[in-house]
Amino acid sequence: MAKGQDAILVLVTCKSVAQAWKIAKSLVKDRLAACGNVIGPRVTSVYRWKRKVEEADESLLILKSTRARFSVLEREIRALHSYENPEIIAMPVVLGSQSYLSWIQESVTKPGKTRR
């Protein structure tokens, strides 16, 4: 097992499976995420919004990316997402298989660029 170093997991709740798939496909295509997992069709969320307790059926998108790509990834999620304030939470990967962590790094690195 290797240290996670730059790898992150990003959680994004979406209004539907379709929205989660659209965001995941766009981010992977643009090399902002190595992978996206859509959990759903239904994740029930309970949250406080504008002074009221709300409930919603949503889908959960889990993305694998890197700290270096986060700011652009966040901007793209906001552009594609329908929520006024979408959940975009990044968590560091503490440990993982070296081959998988390398794959994440390679997947989000633009072709022709070398890693630092």
C-alpha positions as a printed NumPy array, in Angstrom:
array([[  0.   ,   0.   ,   0.   ],
       [  1.263,   3.449,  -0.898],
       [  0.514,   6.841,   0.585],
       [ -2.285,   8.657,  -1.235],
       [ -0.152,  11.798,  -1.766],
       [ -2.152,  13.847,  -4.275],
       [ -5.217,  11.601,  -4.728],
       [ -8.634,  12.785,  -3.545],
       [-12.215,  11.503,  -3.466],
       [-14.832,  14.122,  -4.304],
       [-18.472,  13.737,  -3.228],
       [-21.191,  15.465,  -5.255],
       [-24.918,  15.014,  -4.66 ],
       [-27.018,  15.434,  -7.801],
       [-30.735,  15.862,  -8.449],
       [-30.843,  12.725, -10.634],
       [-28.867,   9.813, -12.023],
       [-28.902,  11.564, -15.409],
       [-27.262,  14.664, -13.968],
       [-24.654,  12.6  , -12.098],
       [-23.784,  10.643, -15.28 ],
       [-23.56 ,  13.845, -17.331],
       [-21.15 ,  15.412, -14.843],
       [-19.073,  12.228, -14.467],
       [-18.712,  11.698, -18.224],
       [-17.723,  15.313, -18.829],
       [-15.117,  15.352, -16.052],
       [-13.551,  12.035, -17.091],
       [-13.526,  13.101, -20.768],
       [-11.774,  16.362, -19.841],
       [ -9.235,  14.549, -17.606],
       [-10.448,  16.295, -14.461],
       [-11.408,  12.977, -12.856],
       [-10.048,   9.487, -13.426],
       [-13.348,   7.831, -12.554],
       [-16.855,   8.614, -11.411],
       [-19.191,   6.267,  -9.543],
       [-22.899,   7.034,  -9.508],
       [-24.778,   5.719,  -6.5  ],
       [-28.492,   5.759,  -6.933],
       [-31.052,   6.152,  -8.371],
       [-31.958,   7.182,  -4.872],
       [-30.008,   8.515,  -1.948],
       [-32.251,  10.315,   0.518],
       [-30.776,  13.516,   1.906],
       [-31.987,  15.511,   4.898],
       [-30.507,  18.993,   5.154],
       [-31.101,  22.54 ,   6.298],
       [-31.616,  25.044,   3.47 ],
       [-32.777,  28.637,   3.816],
       [-33.823,  28.114,   7.453],
       [-35.936,  25.026,   6.737],
       [-35.269,  21.321,   7.133],
       [-35.664,  19.73 ,   3.705],
       [-35.616,  16.216,   2.264],
       [-34.684,  15.207,  -1.257],
       [-34.106,  12.07 ,  -3.301],
       [-30.738,  12.479,  -4.971],
       [-27.932,  10.496,  -6.576],
       [-24.419,  10.496,  -5.171],
       [-21.437,  10.947,  -7.474],
       [-18.035,   9.848,  -6.164],
       [-15.089,  11.114,  -8.206],
       [-11.418,  10.13 ,  -8.054],
       [ -9.041,  12.958,  -8.901],
       [ -6.049,  14.874,  -7.556],
       [ -5.548,  17.979,  -5.43 ],
       [ -3.852,  19.639,  -8.394],
       [ -7.015,  19.294, -10.529],
       [ -9.523,  20.27 ,  -7.811],
       [-10.018,  23.973,  -8.597],
       [-10.799,  23.308, -12.277],
       [-12.894,  20.251, -11.362],
       [-14.941,  22.354,  -8.911],
       [-15.501,  25.073, -11.515],
       [-16.726,  22.519, -14.064],
       [-19.053,  20.821, -11.573],
       [-20.605,  24.207, -10.761],
       [-21.059,  24.936, -14.487],
       [-22.798,  21.581, -15.092],
       [-24.794,  21.349, -11.86 ],
       [-28.348,  22.653, -11.374],
       [-28.093,  23.4  ,  -7.643],
       [-27.45 ,  26.91 ,  -6.356],
       [-24.936,  25.526,  -3.85 ],
       [-23.93 ,  21.977,  -4.862],
       [-22.148,  19.666,  -2.467],
       [-18.532,  19.45 ,  -3.618],
       [-16.469,  17.902,  -0.841],
       [-12.945,  16.578,  -1.346],
       [-11.308,  14.087,   0.988],
       [ -7.681,  13.008,   0.829],
       [ -6.838,   9.419,   0.018],
       [ -4.597,   8.365,   2.88 ],
       [ -3.528,   4.951,   1.572],
       [ -4.164,   2.914,  -1.544],
       [ -2.685,   0.491,  -3.991],
       [  0.299,   2.088,  -5.751],
       [ -0.914,   0.925,  -9.149],
       [ -4.385,   2.446,  -8.603],
       [ -3.002,   5.741,  -7.276],
       [ -0.65 ,   5.928, -10.281],
       [ -3.59 ,   5.271, -12.609],
       [ -5.526,   8.191, -11.069],
       [ -2.529,  10.495, -11.558],
       [ -1.973,   9.367, -15.158],
       [ -5.689,   9.648, -15.986],
       [ -5.892,  13.317, -14.992],
       [ -2.555,  14.347, -16.496],
       [ -2.793,  15.968, -19.91 ],
       [ -1.07 ,  13.886, -22.63 ],
       [  2.449,  15.098, -23.21 ],
       [  2.785,  16.609, -19.731],
       [  5.169,  15.109, -17.254],
       [  4.435,  14.752, -13.574],
       [  6.419,  16.867, -11.158]])
